[in-house]
Short mmCIF file of C-alpha atoms and ligand atoms in Angstrom, two decimals:
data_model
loop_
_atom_site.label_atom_id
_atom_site.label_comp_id
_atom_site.label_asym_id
_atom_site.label_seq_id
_atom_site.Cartn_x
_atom_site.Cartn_y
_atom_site.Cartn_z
CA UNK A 6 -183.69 0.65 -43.50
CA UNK A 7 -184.18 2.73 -40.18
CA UNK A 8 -187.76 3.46 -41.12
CA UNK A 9 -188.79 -0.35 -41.61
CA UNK A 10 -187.05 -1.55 -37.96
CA UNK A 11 -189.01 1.53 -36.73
CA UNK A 12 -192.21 0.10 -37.96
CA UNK A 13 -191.57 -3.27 -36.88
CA UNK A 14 -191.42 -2.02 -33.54
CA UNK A 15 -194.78 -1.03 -33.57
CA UNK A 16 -196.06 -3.64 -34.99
CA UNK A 17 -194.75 -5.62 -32.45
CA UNK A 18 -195.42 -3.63 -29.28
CA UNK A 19 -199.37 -4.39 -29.12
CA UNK A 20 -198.12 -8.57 -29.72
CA UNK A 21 -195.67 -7.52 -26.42
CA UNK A 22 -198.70 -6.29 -24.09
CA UNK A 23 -200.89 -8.66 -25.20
CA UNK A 24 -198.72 -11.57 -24.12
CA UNK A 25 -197.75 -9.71 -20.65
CA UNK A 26 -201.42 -9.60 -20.36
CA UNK A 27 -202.02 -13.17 -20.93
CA UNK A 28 -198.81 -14.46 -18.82
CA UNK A 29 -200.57 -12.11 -15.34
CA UNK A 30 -203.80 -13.88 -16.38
CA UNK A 31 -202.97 -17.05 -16.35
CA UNK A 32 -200.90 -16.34 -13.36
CA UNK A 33 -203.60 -15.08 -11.15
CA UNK A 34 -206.00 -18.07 -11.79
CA UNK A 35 -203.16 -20.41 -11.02
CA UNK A 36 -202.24 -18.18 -7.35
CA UNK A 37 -206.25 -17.34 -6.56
CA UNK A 38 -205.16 -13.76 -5.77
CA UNK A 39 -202.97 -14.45 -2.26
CA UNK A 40 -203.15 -11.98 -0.24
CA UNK A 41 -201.90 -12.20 3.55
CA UNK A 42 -205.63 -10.95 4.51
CA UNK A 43 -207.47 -13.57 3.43
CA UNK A 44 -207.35 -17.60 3.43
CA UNK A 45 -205.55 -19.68 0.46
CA UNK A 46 -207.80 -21.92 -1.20
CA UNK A 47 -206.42 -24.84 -3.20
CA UNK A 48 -208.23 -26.53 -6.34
CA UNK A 49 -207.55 -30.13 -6.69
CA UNK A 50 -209.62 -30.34 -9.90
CA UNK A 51 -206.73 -28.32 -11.09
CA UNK A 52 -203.97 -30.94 -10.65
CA UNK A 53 -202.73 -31.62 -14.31
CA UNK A 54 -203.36 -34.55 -16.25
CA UNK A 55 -200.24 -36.38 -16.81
CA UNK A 56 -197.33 -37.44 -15.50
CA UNK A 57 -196.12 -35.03 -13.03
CA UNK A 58 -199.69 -34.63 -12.04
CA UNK A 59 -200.51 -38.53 -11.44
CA UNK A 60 -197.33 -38.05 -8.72
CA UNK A 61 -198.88 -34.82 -6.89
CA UNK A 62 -201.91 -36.95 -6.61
CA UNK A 63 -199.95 -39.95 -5.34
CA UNK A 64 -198.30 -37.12 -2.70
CA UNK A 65 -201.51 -35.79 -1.97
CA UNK A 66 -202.54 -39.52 -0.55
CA UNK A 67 -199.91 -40.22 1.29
CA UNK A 68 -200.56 -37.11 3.19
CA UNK A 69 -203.81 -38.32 3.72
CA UNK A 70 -203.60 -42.13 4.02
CA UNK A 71 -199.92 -42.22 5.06
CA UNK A 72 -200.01 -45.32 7.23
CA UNK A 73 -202.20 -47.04 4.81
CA UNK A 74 -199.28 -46.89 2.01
CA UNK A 75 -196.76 -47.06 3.91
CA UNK A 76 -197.16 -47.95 7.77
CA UNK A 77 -196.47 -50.68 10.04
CA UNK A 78 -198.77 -53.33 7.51
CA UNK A 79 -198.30 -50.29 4.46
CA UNK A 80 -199.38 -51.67 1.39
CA UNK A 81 -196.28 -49.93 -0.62
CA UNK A 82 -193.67 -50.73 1.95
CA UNK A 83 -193.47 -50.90 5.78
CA UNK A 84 -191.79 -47.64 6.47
CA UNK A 85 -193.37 -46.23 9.93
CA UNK A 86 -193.86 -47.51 13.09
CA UNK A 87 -197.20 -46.09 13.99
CA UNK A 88 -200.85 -45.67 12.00
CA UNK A 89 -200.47 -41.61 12.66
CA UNK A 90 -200.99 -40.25 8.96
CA UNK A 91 -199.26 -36.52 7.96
CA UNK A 92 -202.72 -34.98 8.30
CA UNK A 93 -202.89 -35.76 12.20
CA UNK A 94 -200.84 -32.52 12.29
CA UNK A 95 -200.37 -30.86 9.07
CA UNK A 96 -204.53 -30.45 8.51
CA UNK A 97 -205.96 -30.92 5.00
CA UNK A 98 -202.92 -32.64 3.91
CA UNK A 99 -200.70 -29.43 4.87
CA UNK A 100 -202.78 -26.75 3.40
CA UNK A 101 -204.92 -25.88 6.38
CA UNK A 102 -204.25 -22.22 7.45
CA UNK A 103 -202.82 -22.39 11.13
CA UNK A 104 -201.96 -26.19 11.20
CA UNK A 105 -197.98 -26.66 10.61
CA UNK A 106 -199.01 -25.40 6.93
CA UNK A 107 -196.74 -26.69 4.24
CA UNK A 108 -197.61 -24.54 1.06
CA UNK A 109 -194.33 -22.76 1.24
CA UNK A 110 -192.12 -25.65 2.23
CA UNK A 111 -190.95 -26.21 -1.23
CA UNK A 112 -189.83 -22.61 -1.64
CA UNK A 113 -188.11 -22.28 1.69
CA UNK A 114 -185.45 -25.45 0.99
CA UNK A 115 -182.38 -25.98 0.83
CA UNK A 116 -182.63 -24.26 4.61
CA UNK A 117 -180.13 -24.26 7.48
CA UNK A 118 -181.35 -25.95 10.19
CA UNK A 119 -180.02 -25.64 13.99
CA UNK A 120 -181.37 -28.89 14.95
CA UNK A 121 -178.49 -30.99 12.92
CA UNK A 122 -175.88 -27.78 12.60
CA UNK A 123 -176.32 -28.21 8.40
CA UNK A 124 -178.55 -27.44 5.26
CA UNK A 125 -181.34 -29.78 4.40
CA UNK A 126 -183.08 -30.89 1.45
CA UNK A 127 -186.76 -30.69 1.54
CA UNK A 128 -186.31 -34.30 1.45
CA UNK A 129 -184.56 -35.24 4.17
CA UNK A 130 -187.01 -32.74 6.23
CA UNK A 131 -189.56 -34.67 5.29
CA UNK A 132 -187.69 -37.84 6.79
CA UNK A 133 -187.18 -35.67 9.93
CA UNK A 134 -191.20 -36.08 10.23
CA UNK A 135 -191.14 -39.95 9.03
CA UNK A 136 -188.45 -40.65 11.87
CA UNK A 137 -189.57 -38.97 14.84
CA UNK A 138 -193.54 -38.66 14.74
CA UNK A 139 -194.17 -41.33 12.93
CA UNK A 140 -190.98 -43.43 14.25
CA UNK A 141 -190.28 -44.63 10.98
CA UNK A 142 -187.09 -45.74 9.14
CA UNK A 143 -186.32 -42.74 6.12
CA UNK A 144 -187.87 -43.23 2.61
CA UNK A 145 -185.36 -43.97 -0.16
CA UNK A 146 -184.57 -40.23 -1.30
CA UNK A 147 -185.17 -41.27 -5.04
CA UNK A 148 -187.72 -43.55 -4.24
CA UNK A 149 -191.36 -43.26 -5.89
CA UNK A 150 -192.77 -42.17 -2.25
CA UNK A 151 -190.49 -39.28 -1.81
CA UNK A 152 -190.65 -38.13 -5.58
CA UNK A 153 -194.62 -37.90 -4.41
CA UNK A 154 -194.50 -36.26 -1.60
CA UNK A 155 -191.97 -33.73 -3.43
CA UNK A 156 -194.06 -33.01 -6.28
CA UNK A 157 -197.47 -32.87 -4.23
CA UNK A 158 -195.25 -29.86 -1.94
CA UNK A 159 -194.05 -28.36 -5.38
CA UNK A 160 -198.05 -28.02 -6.77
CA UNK A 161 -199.30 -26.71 -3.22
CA UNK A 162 -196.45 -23.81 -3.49
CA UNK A 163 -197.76 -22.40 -6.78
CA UNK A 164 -200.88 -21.59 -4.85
CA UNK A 165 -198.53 -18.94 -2.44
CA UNK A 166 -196.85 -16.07 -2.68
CA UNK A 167 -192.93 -16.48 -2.88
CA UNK A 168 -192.31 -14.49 0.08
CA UNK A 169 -194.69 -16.60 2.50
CA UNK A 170 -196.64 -13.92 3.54
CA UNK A 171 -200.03 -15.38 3.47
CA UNK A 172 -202.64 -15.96 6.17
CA UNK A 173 -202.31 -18.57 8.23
CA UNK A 174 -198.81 -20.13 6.83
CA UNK A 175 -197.71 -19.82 10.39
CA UNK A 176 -199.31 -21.61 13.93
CA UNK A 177 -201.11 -18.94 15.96
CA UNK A 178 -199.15 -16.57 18.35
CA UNK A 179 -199.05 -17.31 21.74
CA UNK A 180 -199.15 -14.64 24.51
CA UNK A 181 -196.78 -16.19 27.38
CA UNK A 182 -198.64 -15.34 31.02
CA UNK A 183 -196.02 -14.48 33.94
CA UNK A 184 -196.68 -18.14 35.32
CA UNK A 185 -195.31 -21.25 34.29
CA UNK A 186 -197.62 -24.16 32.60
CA UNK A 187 -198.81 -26.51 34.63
CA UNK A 188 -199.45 -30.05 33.62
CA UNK A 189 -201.60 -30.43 36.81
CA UNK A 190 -203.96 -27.48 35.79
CA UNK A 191 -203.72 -28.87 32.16
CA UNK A 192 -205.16 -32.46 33.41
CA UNK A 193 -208.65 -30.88 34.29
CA UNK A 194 -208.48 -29.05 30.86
CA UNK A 195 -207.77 -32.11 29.55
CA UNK A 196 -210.67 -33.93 30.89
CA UNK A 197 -213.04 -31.28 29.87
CA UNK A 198 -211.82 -30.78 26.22
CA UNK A 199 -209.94 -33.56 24.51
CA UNK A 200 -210.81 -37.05 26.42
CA UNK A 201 -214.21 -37.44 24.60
CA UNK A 202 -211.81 -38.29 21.41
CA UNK A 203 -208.65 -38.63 22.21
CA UNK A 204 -209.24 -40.85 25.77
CA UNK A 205 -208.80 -40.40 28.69
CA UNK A 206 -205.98 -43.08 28.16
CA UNK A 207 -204.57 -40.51 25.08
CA UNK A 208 -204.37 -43.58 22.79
CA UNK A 209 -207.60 -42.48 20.58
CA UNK A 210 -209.35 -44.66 18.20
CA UNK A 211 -208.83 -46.77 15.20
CA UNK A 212 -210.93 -45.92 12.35
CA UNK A 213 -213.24 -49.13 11.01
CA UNK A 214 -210.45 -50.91 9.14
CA UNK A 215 -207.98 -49.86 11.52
CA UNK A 216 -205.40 -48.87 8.60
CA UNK A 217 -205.19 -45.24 10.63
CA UNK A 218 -206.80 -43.53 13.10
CA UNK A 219 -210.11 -41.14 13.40
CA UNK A 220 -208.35 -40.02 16.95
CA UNK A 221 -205.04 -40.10 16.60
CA UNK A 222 -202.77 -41.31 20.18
CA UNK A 223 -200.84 -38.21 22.28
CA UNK A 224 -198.92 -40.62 23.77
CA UNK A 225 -197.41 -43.97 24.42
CA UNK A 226 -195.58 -46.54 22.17
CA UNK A 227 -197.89 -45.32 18.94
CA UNK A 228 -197.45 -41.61 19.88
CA UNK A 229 -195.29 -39.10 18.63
CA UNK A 230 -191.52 -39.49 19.71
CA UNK A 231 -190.09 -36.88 22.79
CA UNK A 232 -188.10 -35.43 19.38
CA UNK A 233 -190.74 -33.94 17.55
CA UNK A 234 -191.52 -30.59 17.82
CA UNK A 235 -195.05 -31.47 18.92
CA UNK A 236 -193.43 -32.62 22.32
CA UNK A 237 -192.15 -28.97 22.64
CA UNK A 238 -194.82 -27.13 24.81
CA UNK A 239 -194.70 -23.98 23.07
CA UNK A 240 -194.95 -25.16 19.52
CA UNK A 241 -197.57 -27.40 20.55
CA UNK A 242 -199.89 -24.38 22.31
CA UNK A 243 -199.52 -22.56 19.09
CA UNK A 244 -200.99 -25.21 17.17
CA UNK A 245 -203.77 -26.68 19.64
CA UNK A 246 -204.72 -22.99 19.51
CA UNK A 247 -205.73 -22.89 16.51
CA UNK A 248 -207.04 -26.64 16.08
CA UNK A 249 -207.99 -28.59 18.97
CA UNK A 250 -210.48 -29.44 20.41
CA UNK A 251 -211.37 -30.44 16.82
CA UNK A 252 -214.95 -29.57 17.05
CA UNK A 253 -214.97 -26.72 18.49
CA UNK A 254 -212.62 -24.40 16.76
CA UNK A 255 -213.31 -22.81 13.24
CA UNK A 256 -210.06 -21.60 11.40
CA UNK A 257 -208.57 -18.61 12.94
CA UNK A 258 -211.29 -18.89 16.12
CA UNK A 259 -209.30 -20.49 18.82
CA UNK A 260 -211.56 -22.59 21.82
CA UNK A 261 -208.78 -22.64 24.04
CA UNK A 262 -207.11 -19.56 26.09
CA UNK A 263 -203.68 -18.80 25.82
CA UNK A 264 -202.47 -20.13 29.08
CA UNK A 265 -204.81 -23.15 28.67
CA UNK A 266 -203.27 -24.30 26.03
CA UNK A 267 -199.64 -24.11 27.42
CA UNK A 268 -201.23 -26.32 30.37
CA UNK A 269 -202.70 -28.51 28.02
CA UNK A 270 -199.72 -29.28 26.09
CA UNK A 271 -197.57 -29.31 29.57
CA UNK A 272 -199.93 -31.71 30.48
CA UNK A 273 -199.99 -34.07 27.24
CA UNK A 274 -195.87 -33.97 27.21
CA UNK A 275 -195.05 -34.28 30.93
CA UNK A 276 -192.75 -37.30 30.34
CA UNK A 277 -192.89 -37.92 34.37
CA UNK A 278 -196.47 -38.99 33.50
CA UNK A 279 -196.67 -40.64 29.92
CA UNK A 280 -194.50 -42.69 28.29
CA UNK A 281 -193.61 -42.35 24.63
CA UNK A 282 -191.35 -44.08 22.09
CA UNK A 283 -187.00 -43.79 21.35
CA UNK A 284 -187.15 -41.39 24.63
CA UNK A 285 -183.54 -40.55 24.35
CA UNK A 286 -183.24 -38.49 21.07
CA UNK A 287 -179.77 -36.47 21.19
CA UNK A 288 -179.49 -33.29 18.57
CA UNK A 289 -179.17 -29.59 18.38
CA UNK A 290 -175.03 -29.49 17.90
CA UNK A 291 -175.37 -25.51 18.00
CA UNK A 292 -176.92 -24.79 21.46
CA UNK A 293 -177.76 -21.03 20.10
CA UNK A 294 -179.93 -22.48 17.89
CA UNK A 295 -182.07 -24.30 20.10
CA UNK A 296 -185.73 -23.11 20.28
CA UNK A 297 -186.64 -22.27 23.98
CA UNK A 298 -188.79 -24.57 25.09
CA UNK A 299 -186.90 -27.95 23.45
CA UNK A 300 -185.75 -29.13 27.38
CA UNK A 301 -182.39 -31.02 26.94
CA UNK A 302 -179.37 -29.06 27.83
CA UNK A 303 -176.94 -27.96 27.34
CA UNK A 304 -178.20 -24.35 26.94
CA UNK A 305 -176.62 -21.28 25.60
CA UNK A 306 -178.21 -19.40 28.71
CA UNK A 307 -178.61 -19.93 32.40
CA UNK A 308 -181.90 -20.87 33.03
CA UNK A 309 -182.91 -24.86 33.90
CA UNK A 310 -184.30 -27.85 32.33
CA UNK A 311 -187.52 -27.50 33.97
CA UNK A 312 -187.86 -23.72 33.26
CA UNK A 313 -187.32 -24.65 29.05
CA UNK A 314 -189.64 -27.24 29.23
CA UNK A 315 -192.47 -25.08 30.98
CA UNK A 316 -191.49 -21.92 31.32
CA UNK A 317 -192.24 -18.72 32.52
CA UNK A 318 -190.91 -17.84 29.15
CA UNK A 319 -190.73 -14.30 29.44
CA UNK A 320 -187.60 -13.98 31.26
CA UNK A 321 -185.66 -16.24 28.96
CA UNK A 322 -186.69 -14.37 25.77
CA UNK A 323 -185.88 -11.47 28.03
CA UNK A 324 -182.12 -12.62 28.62
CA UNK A 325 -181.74 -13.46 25.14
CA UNK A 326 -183.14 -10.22 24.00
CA UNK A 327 -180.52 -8.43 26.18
CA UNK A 328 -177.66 -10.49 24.83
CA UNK A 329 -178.67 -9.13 21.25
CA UNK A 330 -180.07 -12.61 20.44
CA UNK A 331 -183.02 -13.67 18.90
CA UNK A 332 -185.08 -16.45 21.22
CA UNK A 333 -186.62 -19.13 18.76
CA UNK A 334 -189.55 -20.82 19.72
C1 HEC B 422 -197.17 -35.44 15.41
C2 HEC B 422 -197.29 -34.39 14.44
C3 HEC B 422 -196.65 -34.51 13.08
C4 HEC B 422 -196.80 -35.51 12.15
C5 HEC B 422 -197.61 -36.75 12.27
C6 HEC B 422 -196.01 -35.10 11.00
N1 HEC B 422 -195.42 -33.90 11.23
FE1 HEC B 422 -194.29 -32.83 9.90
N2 HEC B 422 -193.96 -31.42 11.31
C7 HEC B 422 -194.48 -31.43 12.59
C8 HEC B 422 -193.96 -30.31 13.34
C9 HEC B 422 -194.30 -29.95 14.77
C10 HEC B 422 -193.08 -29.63 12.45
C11 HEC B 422 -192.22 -28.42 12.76
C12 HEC B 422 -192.80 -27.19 12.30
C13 HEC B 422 -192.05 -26.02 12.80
O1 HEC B 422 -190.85 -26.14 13.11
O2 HEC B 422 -192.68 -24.99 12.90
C14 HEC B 422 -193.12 -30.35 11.19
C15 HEC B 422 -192.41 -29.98 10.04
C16 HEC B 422 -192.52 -30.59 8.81
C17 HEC B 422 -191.90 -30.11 7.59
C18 HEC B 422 -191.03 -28.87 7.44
C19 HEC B 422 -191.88 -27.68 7.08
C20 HEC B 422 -191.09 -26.46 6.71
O3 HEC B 422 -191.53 -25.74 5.81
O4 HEC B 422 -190.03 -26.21 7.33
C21 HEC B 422 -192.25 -30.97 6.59
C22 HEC B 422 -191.89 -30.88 5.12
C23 HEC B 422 -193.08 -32.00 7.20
N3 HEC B 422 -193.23 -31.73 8.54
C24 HEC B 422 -193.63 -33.07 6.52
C25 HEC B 422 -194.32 -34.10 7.14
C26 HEC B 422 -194.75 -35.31 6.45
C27 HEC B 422 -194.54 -35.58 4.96
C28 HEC B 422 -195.36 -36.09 7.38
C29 HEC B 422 -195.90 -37.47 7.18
C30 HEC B 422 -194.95 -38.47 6.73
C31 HEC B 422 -195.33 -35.37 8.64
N4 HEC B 422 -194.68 -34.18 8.46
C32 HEC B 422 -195.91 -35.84 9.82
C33 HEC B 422 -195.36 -32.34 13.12
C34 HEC B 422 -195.78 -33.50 12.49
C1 HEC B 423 -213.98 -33.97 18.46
C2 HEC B 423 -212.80 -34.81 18.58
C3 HEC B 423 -211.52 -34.20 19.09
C4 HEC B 423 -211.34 -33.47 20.25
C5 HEC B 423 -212.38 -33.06 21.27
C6 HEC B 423 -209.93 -33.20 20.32
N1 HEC B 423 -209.27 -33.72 19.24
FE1 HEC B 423 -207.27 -33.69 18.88
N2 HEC B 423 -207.55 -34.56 17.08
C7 HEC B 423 -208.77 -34.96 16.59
C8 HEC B 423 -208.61 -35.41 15.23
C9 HEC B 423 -209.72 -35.92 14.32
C10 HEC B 423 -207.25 -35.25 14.92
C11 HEC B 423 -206.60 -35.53 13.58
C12 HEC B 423 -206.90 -34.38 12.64
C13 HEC B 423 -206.81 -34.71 11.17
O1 HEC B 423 -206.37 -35.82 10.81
O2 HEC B 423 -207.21 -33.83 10.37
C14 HEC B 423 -206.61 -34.74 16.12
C15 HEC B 423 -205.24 -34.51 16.23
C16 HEC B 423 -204.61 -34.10 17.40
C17 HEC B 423 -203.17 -33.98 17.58
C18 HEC B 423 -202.08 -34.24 16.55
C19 HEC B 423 -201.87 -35.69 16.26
C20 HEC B 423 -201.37 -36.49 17.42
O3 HEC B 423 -202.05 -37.47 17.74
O4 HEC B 423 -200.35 -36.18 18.03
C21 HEC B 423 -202.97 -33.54 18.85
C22 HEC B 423 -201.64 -33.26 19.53
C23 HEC B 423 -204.27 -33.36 19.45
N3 HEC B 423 -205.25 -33.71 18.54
C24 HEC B 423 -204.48 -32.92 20.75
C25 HEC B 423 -205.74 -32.64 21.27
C26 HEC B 423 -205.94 -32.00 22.55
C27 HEC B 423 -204.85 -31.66 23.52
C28 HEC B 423 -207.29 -31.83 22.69
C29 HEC B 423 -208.02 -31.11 23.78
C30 HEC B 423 -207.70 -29.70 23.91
C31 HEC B 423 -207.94 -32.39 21.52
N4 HEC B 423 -206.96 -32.86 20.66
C32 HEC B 423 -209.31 -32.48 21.34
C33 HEC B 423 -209.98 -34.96 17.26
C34 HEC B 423 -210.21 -34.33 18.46
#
């Protein structure tokens, strides 16, 4: 009796390694070896062919052609209330290294988040986005929209290692000079590197059909509301670091300097200048949580509105530092 279990064993052992072999194999083709040293490519081709694949493909257009589905005039319901599309900001519908990358979204909720004191579904982050930059009213959670944009995140994350480490999954670091930004320095910047697309009005262009936009506005009643992160200075540095101006910058080879984009982005969110939509957006019930440049008090430190909004940064992350608390930004 013992002897024939014994032999079944080893009969069975090569069958064991063979199919450990063939589950890493098919593993590696599907993750295109990630590795936090070099860039993530994705392979469309490789979407499946049925079901769950014809919604990826569904979520992978919206990203793209988000007002054109569903914007002000959106062919599959009138949901936003601007022509910006999700790829104005998240780059290659969310899978460009360094551009508010979204290949680990799916993997990183449920998540706590400071801004409304609770945990949030993917979901109802991604009507965060459809309410403030795009000042839209929030997709149906169940709806055929959302179930798209859910499965397109859940294909992109098989493409990324589980712990997030991969290159470019975050913006690019910014190095905070002792100064303050200064929207007046970040005018002349302005003029120099971002009018010749965006105007000099910041309301870009329309593309032909004018179902979205080839420049996409900075301000104004079709630009981004004073409640999305890209109106906070610091989070928008990081991220016109790495992208902007558009023709100019190659991933991970910024155009800008450090300190020019902080005056840039002073400049293109100085409120005293340009207007923008729903002005008064109220949130952030846990003060500690607030990231350090978002510039509506009440603050869990001492320092003023003015010095969130434009810093010098370096002696708030200080304070916080010395208080044994983490600055966010
Ligand atoms: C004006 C720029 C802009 C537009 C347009 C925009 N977003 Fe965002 N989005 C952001 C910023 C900024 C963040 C915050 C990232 C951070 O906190 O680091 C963000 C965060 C997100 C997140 C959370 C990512 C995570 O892993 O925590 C999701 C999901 C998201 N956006 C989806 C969308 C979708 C879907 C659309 C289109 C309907 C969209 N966004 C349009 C700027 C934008
Ligand atoms: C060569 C044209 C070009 C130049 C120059 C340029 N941009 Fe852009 N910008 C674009 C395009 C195109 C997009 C949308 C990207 C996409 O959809 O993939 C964009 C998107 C943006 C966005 C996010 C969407 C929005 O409208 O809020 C911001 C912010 C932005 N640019 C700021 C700037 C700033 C600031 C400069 C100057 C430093 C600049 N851009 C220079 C073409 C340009």
């Amino acid at each position: 009796m013992k002897k024939i279990i014994l032999i079944g064993i080893f009969l069975a052992l090569p069958i064991i390694v063979l199919n450990s072999c063939n589950t890493s194999s098919a593993k590696s083709i599907a993750m295109e070896s990630p590795n936090k040293d070099s860039y993530i490519t994705i392979d469309t081709s490789k979407i499946p062919n049925d079901k769950f694949g014809e919604s990826v493909r569904y979520g992978k257009e919206l990203m793209l052609r988000t007002s054109y589905y569903i914007g002000p005039n959106g062919i599959n319901g009138k949901y936003l209330g601007n022509k910006m599309n999700c790829t104005n900001c998240h780059q290659d519908a969310g899978t460009k290294p360094y551009s508010l990358n979204l290949m680990s979204s799916h993997d990183n909720y449920p998540q706590y988040r400071g801004r409304e004191n609770k945990v949030l579904t993917l979901a109802e982050r991604i009507n965060n986005c459809i309410m403030r930059p795009h000042s839209g009213k929030p997709l149906p959670l169940d709806g055929k929209e959302m179930v798209a944009f859910l499965s397109y995140f859940k294909w992109i994350s098989t493409f990324v290692p589980k712990d997030s480490l991969f290159k470019g999954a975050k913006n690019m670091e910014i190095f905070f000079p002792d100064v303050a930004a200064s929207s007046a320095r970040g005018k002349v910047l302005f003029t120099e590197n971002c009018v010749r697309c965006h105007g000099e009005d910041g309301q870009g262009q329309y593309n032909a059909d004018k179902s979205g936009y080839t420049y996409p506005p900075l301000w104004g009643k079709y630009g981004y509301q004073p409640g999305s992160s890209m109106h906070r200075i610091i989070k928008q540095a990081q991220w016109l670091k790495g992208n902007m101006p558009y023709d100019k910058v190659a991933i991970g080879k910024p155009h800008l300097t450090d300190a020019q984009a902080l005056d840039i982005a002073a400049y293109v969110n100085d409120d005293a200048i340009h207007t923008r939509p729903n002005p008064k957006t109220f949130d952030y019930p846990n003060e500690m949580s607030k990231p350090i440049d978002y510039a509506h008090g009440p603050f869990g430190d001492t320092f003023t509105e003015q010095q969130h909004k434009y810093g010098p940064y370096k002696p708030i992350i200080a304070y916080w530092k010395k208080n044994n608390l983490k600055a966010v930004y």
